[in-house]
Amino acid sequence: MPGLKIKDLNVTVEEQPILTGVNLDVPLGEIHAIMGPNGTGKSTLAYTLMGHPRYQIEEGEIIFNGENINAMPPEERSKKGLFLAFQYPVSIPGVTVANFLRTAINAHRKTKNPDDKGIQIPEFRKLMIEKMKLLDMDPSMAGRYLNEGFSGGEKKRVEILQMAMLEPRIAVLDETDSGLDIDALRIVSEGINTLMNKNLGILVITHYQRILNYLKPDVVHVMVDGKILQSGGPGLAMKLEEQGYEWIRSPEAR
Ligand code: ADP
Ligand code: MG
């Protein structure tokens, strides 16, 4: 089955159990949101999906396009079409946005064809400019050093640009809304909406409901204490915004 399937995932960080049985299905063509209080394991899930060595899978399976990827190295996951936008993007002094993007594209091309000589500069430029237009970005951004001195909104836009160029099958966006003012939030969300298509599944991780005013999720999941305790339609996000997370913990309230 194409898409992402998570079965009974139990993850420890430095021997501390953090995820305690996560089940989740993100089919292609759908936007799923995970909401939940701070410290509940949302970023842990994102890092585990990407294969960060610090996050130890004790039990369960991550199945991506029908294949168990529990033991697959992060770069392989990326090449196979799993994309993660981090909550805290790193800066890389001395590497321009354009160089960074071209290196990423070439790495992906090489997996598909080991003899690939890399994307030609004019072709790359054309593609990049096209995607930047789509995301309403200033072309001068391409010549700047990655994330150095970027505003929160600029960092997130570069991440969405990277996503646009790599054309992943599943994109995990961890708190893409954090640190964004309302205009930046709208632009980034519109960018994501523009990229949405039937071959892409998106998992948006967020603490606040507001990004979901722009990105219309098909399903909203609530994660509390390392588990998904409830799933529902967009109305669930509204309810959380009004009532907070506490009621989810008591079974009678549900
Ligand atoms: P969320 O993203 O929902 O706010 P996190 O996944 O970041 O939650 O954190 C869940 C729990 O795991 C927290 O108690 C946090 O302290 C712990 N944790 C996460 N990452 C690490 C790490 N790298 N080292 C130690 N503890 C961690
Ligand atoms: Mg987090």
CSV table of N, CA and C in Angstrom, one decimal, residues 105-120:
chain,number,residue,atom,x,y,z
A,105,ILE,N,19.0,17.2,-4.6
A,105,ILE,CA,18.4,16.6,-5.8
A,105,ILE,C,19.4,15.6,-6.4
A,106,ASN,N,20.7,15.9,-6.5
A,106,ASN,CA,21.6,15.0,-7.1
A,106,ASN,C,21.7,13.7,-6.3
A,107,ALA,N,21.7,13.8,-5.0
A,107,ALA,CA,21.8,12.6,-4.2
A,107,ALA,C,20.6,11.7,-4.5
A,108,HIS,N,19.4,12.3,-4.7
A,108,HIS,CA,18.2,11.5,-5.0
A,108,HIS,C,18.3,10.9,-6.4
A,109,ARG,N,18.8,11.7,-7.4
A,109,ARG,CA,18.9,11.2,-8.7
A,109,ARG,C,19.8,10.0,-8.8
A,110,LYS,N,20.9,10.1,-8.0
A,110,LYS,CA,21.9,9.0,-8.0
A,110,LYS,C,21.4,7.7,-7.5
A,111,THR,N,20.4,7.7,-6.6
A,111,THR,CA,19.8,6.5,-6.2
A,111,THR,C,19.0,5.8,-7.3
A,112,LYS,N,18.3,6.7,-8.1
A,112,LYS,CA,17.5,6.1,-9.1
A,112,LYS,C,18.4,5.6,-10.2
A,113,ASN,N,19.5,6.3,-10.5
A,113,ASN,CA,20.4,5.8,-11.5
A,113,ASN,C,21.9,6.1,-11.1
A,114,PRO,N,22.6,5.1,-10.8
A,114,PRO,CA,24.0,5.3,-10.2
A,114,PRO,C,24.9,6.0,-11.2
A,115,ASP,N,24.6,6.0,-12.5
A,115,ASP,CA,25.4,6.7,-13.5
A,115,ASP,C,25.0,8.1,-13.7
A,116,ASP,N,24.0,8.6,-13.0
A,116,ASP,CA,23.5,9.9,-13.2
A,116,ASP,C,24.7,11.0,-12.9
A,117,LYS,N,24.8,11.9,-13.9
A,117,LYS,CA,25.9,12.9,-13.7
A,117,LYS,C,25.4,14.1,-13.0
A,118,GLY,N,24.2,14.1,-12.5
A,118,GLY,CA,23.7,15.3,-11.8
A,118,GLY,C,22.9,16.2,-12.7
A,119,ILE,N,22.1,17.0,-12.1
A,119,ILE,CA,21.2,17.9,-12.8
A,119,ILE,C,22.1,19.0,-13.4
A,120,GLN,N,21.8,19.3,-14.7
A,120,GLN,CA,22.6,20.4,-15.3
A,120,GLN,C,22.1,21.8,-14.7
